Amino acid sequence: MPIHQVEVDQSGKIEDTRNATVVAFSDGIHGAVLIPTRVKRECIAILRATGKARPTILAHLFATVLYLLLRDHVQDMALVVIDVEYVGHNREIKQHLLNLLRRGGHPVSADQISFRHIGKKSPAHRLAIETLRGKRAPDRRVTLEELLAEA
């Protein structure tokens, strides 16, 4: 039975290909994934070559990173509150994330995932920024192959 209500925050935008990105969740349980600069740069270039629009690419990449972050823990989460990172794309991000989770065999309802602005005092924000700054190790580093397989 899911019991945790977690917040999710991103530190370092996916579209900023000069810096790494960390996406983290926290509140009772926690986790963080890091997307290296090179991986982001190569992935965006490959997806752009397919003709996808930049906003769609970024929304799908964010949803994919959320999936990679949450998939091993979602069964314990009653509610996942994601910081609004890509204004106007929450619905697209949520739908792609739900599709990835369900396809991966994780039964999840749309009601379990919501979006709102997460403040800088959030434990998820602190975890993401500390991981980005190298004060904490990420739980995993995302590979180009993982992103391309799900984006």
PDB file of N, CA and C in Angstrom, residues 5-12 21-35 62 65-70 80-83 122-132 137-140:
ATOM      1  N   GLN A   5       4.103  10.610   0.394  1.00  0.00           N
ATOM      2  CA  GLN A   5       3.771  11.737  -0.470  1.00  0.00           C
ATOM      3  C   GLN A   5       5.083  12.469  -0.709  1.00  0.00           C
ATOM      4  N   VAL A   6       5.566  12.437  -1.933  1.00  0.00           N
ATOM      5  CA  VAL A   6       6.877  13.013  -2.225  1.00  0.00           C
ATOM      6  C   VAL A   6       6.758  14.218  -3.146  1.00  0.00           C
ATOM      7  N   GLU A   7       7.753  15.077  -3.055  1.00  0.00           N
ATOM      8  CA  GLU A   7       7.893  16.195  -3.978  1.00  0.00           C
ATOM      9  C   GLU A   7       9.077  15.898  -4.881  1.00  0.00           C
ATOM     10  N   VAL A   8       8.990  16.381  -6.123  1.00  0.00           N
ATOM     11  CA  VAL A   8      10.053  16.179  -7.104  1.00  0.00           C
ATOM     12  C   VAL A   8      10.506  17.538  -7.605  1.00  0.00           C
ATOM     13  N   ASP A   9      11.823  17.727  -7.667  1.00  0.00           N
ATOM     14  CA  ASP A   9      12.371  18.989  -8.164  1.00  0.00           C
ATOM     15  C   ASP A   9      13.563  18.711  -9.061  1.00  0.00           C
ATOM     16  N   GLN A  10      13.810  19.656  -9.937  1.00  0.00           N
ATOM     17  CA  GLN A  10      14.916  19.580 -10.888  1.00  0.00           C
ATOM     18  C   GLN A  10      15.903  20.698 -10.576  1.00  0.00           C
ATOM     19  N   SER A  11      17.176  20.398 -10.682  1.00  0.00           N
ATOM     20  CA  SER A  11      18.206  21.419 -10.548  1.00  0.00           C
ATOM     21  C   SER A  11      19.071  21.354 -11.797  1.00  0.00           C
ATOM     22  N   GLY A  12      19.145  22.459 -12.515  1.00  0.00           N
ATOM     23  CA  GLY A  12      19.839  22.469 -13.803  1.00  0.00           C
ATOM     24  C   GLY A  12      18.863  22.050 -14.889  1.00  0.00           C
ATOM     25  N   THR A  21      22.161  17.975 -15.152  1.00  0.00           N
ATOM     26  CA  THR A  21      20.827  18.131 -14.573  1.00  0.00           C
ATOM     27  C   THR A  21      20.640  17.054 -13.517  1.00  0.00           C
ATOM     28  N   VAL A  22      20.018  17.430 -12.411  1.00  0.00           N
ATOM     29  CA  VAL A  22      19.642  16.463 -11.377  1.00  0.00           C
ATOM     30  C   VAL A  22      18.142  16.588 -11.155  1.00  0.00           C
ATOM     31  N   VAL A  23      17.471  15.456 -11.091  1.00  0.00           N
ATOM     32  CA  VAL A  23      16.059  15.414 -10.714  1.00  0.00           C
ATOM     33  C   VAL A  23      15.986  14.534  -9.468  1.00  0.00           C
ATOM     34  N   ALA A  24      15.330  15.056  -8.431  1.00  0.00           N
ATOM     35  CA  ALA A  24      15.308  14.356  -7.149  1.00  0.00           C
ATOM     36  C   ALA A  24      13.910  14.360  -6.540  1.00  0.00           C
ATOM     37  N   PHE A  25      13.635  13.335  -5.718  1.00  0.00           N
ATOM     38  CA  PHE A  25      12.407  13.319  -4.927  1.00  0.00           C
ATOM     39  C   PHE A  25      12.781  13.134  -3.463  1.00  0.00           C
ATOM     40  N   SER A  26      11.914  13.629  -2.594  1.00  0.00           N
ATOM     41  CA  SER A  26      12.179  13.501  -1.168  1.00  0.00           C
ATOM     42  C   SER A  26      10.895  13.693  -0.377  1.00  0.00           C
ATOM     43  N   ASP A  27      10.883  13.136   0.804  1.00  0.00           N
ATOM     44  CA  ASP A  27       9.855  13.266   1.830  1.00  0.00           C
ATOM     45  C   ASP A  27       9.588  11.879   2.398  1.00  0.00           C
ATOM     46  N   GLY A  28      10.368  11.493   3.348  1.00  0.00           N
ATOM     47  CA  GLY A  28      10.262  10.153   3.911  1.00  0.00           C
ATOM     48  C   GLY A  28      11.187   9.179   3.209  1.00  0.00           C
ATOM     49  N   ILE A  29      11.114   9.133   1.905  1.00  0.00           N
ATOM     50  CA  ILE A  29      12.058   8.382   1.081  1.00  0.00           C
ATOM     51  C   ILE A  29      12.647   9.381   0.096  1.00  0.00           C
ATOM     52  N   HIS A  30      13.781   9.046  -0.500  1.00  0.00           N
ATOM     53  CA  HIS A  30      14.397  10.004  -1.415  1.00  0.00           C
ATOM     54  C   HIS A  30      15.226   9.291  -2.472  1.00  0.00           C
ATOM     55  N   GLY A  31      15.495  10.020  -3.542  1.00  0.00           N
ATOM     56  CA  GLY A  31      16.338   9.520  -4.615  1.00  0.00           C
ATOM     57  C   GLY A  31      16.699  10.656  -5.546  1.00  0.00           C
ATOM     58  N   ALA A  32      17.812  10.488  -6.248  1.00  0.00           N
ATOM     59  CA  ALA A  32      18.261  11.518  -7.188  1.00  0.00           C
ATOM     60  C   ALA A  32      18.964  10.860  -8.366  1.00  0.00           C
ATOM     61  N   VAL A  33      18.665  11.368  -9.561  1.00  0.00           N
ATOM     62  CA  VAL A  33      19.368  10.915 -10.761  1.00  0.00           C
ATOM     63  C   VAL A  33      20.055  12.112 -11.402  1.00  0.00           C
ATOM     64  N   LEU A  34      21.213  11.847 -11.989  1.00  0.00           N
ATOM     65  CA  LEU A  34      22.000  12.882 -12.643  1.00  0.00           C
ATOM     66  C   LEU A  34      22.096  12.579 -14.127  1.00  0.00           C
ATOM     67  N   ILE A  35      21.865  13.599 -14.954  1.00  0.00           N
ATOM     68  CA  ILE A  35      22.030  13.472 -16.400  1.00  0.00           C
ATOM     69  C   ILE A  35      23.252  14.300 -16.767  1.00  0.00           C
ATOM     70  N   PHE A  62      12.026  15.279 -19.931  1.00  0.00           N
ATOM     71  CA  PHE A  62      11.721  15.464 -18.511  1.00  0.00           C
ATOM     72  C   PHE A  62      10.874  14.296 -18.000  1.00  0.00           C
ATOM     73  N   VAL A  65      13.079  11.223 -17.644  1.00  0.00           N
ATOM     74  CA  VAL A  65      13.927  11.296 -16.450  1.00  0.00           C
ATOM     75  C   VAL A  65      13.090  11.043 -15.193  1.00  0.00           C
ATOM     76  N   LEU A  66      11.883  11.583 -15.151  1.00  0.00           N
ATOM     77  CA  LEU A  66      10.982  11.310 -14.024  1.00  0.00           C
ATOM     78  C   LEU A  66      10.722   9.811 -13.903  1.00  0.00           C
ATOM     79  N   TYR A  67      10.481   9.165 -15.024  1.00  0.00           N
ATOM     80  CA  TYR A  67      10.250   7.721 -15.028  1.00  0.00           C
ATOM     81  C   TYR A  67      11.461   6.974 -14.463  1.00  0.00           C
ATOM     82  N   LEU A  68      12.650   7.326 -14.948  1.00  0.00           N
ATOM     83  CA  LEU A  68      13.864   6.659 -14.477  1.00  0.00           C
ATOM     84  C   LEU A  68      14.087   6.895 -12.981  1.00  0.00           C
ATOM     85  N   LEU A  69      13.686   8.046 -12.495  1.00  0.00           N
ATOM     86  CA  LEU A  69      13.810   8.377 -11.076  1.00  0.00           C
ATOM     87  C   LEU A  69      12.796   7.619 -10.219  1.00  0.00           C
ATOM     88  N   LEU A  70      11.560   7.560 -10.677  1.00  0.00           N
ATOM     89  CA  LEU A  70      10.455   7.075  -9.844  1.00  0.00           C
ATOM     90  C   LEU A  70      10.131   5.593  -9.989  1.00  0.00           C
ATOM     91  N   VAL A  80       2.709  11.936  -5.862  1.00  0.00           N
ATOM     92  CA  VAL A  80       3.949  12.508  -6.379  1.00  0.00           C
ATOM     93  C   VAL A  80       3.617  13.918  -6.851  1.00  0.00           C
ATOM     94  N   VAL A  81       4.208  14.921  -6.207  1.00  0.00           N
ATOM     95  CA  VAL A  81       3.989  16.320  -6.575  1.00  0.00           C
ATOM     96  C   VAL A  81       5.247  16.808  -7.283  1.00  0.00           C
ATOM     97  N   ILE A  82       5.105  17.120  -8.563  1.00  0.00           N
ATOM     98  CA  ILE A  82       6.233  17.508  -9.411  1.00  0.00           C
ATOM     99  C   ILE A  82       6.257  19.021  -9.562  1.00  0.00           C
ATOM    100  N   ASP A  83       7.432  19.600  -9.386  1.00  0.00           N
ATOM    101  CA  ASP A  83       7.587  21.038  -9.573  1.00  0.00           C
ATOM    102  C   ASP A  83       7.296  21.396 -11.027  1.00  0.00           C
ATOM    103  N   SER A 122      11.898  23.079  -0.028  1.00  0.00           N
ATOM    104  CA  SER A 122      11.502  21.687  -0.172  1.00  0.00           C
ATOM    105  C   SER A 122      12.717  20.765  -0.008  1.00  0.00           C
ATOM    106  N   PRO A 123      12.538  19.640   0.687  1.00  0.00           N
ATOM    107  CA  PRO A 123      13.629  18.663   0.777  1.00  0.00           C
ATOM    108  C   PRO A 123      14.080  18.170  -0.604  1.00  0.00           C
ATOM    109  N   ALA A 124      13.159  18.079  -1.550  1.00  0.00           N
ATOM    110  CA  ALA A 124      13.522  17.658  -2.908  1.00  0.00           C
ATOM    111  C   ALA A 124      14.430  18.687  -3.568  1.00  0.00           C
ATOM    112  N   HIS A 125      14.148  19.959  -3.356  1.00  0.00           N
ATOM    113  CA  HIS A 125      14.997  21.017  -3.914  1.00  0.00           C
ATOM    114  C   HIS A 125      16.400  20.928  -3.316  1.00  0.00           C
ATOM    115  N   ARG A 126      16.466  20.771  -2.002  1.00  0.00           N
ATOM    116  CA  ARG A 126      17.778  20.681  -1.342  1.00  0.00           C
ATOM    117  C   ARG A 126      18.566  19.474  -1.846  1.00  0.00           C
ATOM    118  N   LEU A 127      17.902  18.341  -1.983  1.00  0.00           N
ATOM    119  CA  LEU A 127      18.567  17.134  -2.465  1.00  0.00           C
ATOM    120  C   LEU A 127      19.077  17.332  -3.890  1.00  0.00           C
ATOM    121  N   ALA A 128      18.253  17.923  -4.748  1.00  0.00           N
ATOM    122  CA  ALA A 128      18.656  18.142  -6.141  1.00  0.00           C
ATOM    123  C   ALA A 128      19.852  19.086  -6.234  1.00  0.00           C
ATOM    124  N   ILE A 129      19.813  20.196  -5.528  1.00  0.00           N
ATOM    125  CA  ILE A 129      20.892  21.181  -5.619  1.00  0.00           C
ATOM    126  C   ILE A 129      22.179  20.647  -4.991  1.00  0.00           C
ATOM    127  N   GLU A 130      22.073  19.930  -3.874  1.00  0.00           N
ATOM    128  CA  GLU A 130      23.267  19.351  -3.255  1.00  0.00           C
ATOM    129  C   GLU A 130      23.905  18.300  -4.156  1.00  0.00           C
ATOM    130  N   THR A 131      23.080  17.535  -4.842  1.00  0.00           N
ATOM    131  CA  THR A 131      23.604  16.529  -5.762  1.00  0.00           C
ATOM    132  C   THR A 131      24.266  17.206  -6.955  1.00  0.00           C
ATOM    133  N   LEU A 132      23.631  18.230  -7.498  1.00  0.00           N
ATOM    134  CA  LEU A 132      24.211  18.949  -8.631  1.00  0.00           C
ATOM    135  C   LEU A 132      25.551  19.575  -8.253  1.00  0.00           C
ATOM    136  N   ALA A 137      26.223  12.194  -3.680  1.00  0.00           N
ATOM    137  CA  ALA A 137      26.320  11.381  -4.896  1.00  0.00           C
ATOM    138  C   ALA A 137      24.908  11.072  -5.394  1.00  0.00           C
ATOM    139  N   PRO A 138      24.707  11.069  -6.717  1.00  0.00           N
ATOM    140  CA  PRO A 138      23.393  10.669  -7.234  1.00  0.00           C
ATOM    141  C   PRO A 138      23.185   9.175  -7.008  1.00  0.00           C
ATOM    142  N   ASP A 139      21.940   8.771  -6.948  1.00  0.00           N
ATOM    143  CA  ASP A 139      21.651   7.345  -6.841  1.00  0.00           C
ATOM    144  C   ASP A 139      21.993   6.629  -8.137  1.00  0.00           C
ATOM    145  N   ARG A 140      21.920   7.368  -9.237  1.00  0.00           N
ATOM    146  CA  ARG A 140      22.321   6.797 -10.532  1.00  0.00           C
ATOM    147  C   ARG A 140      22.588   7.894 -11.527  1.00  0.00           C
TER     148      ARG A 140
END
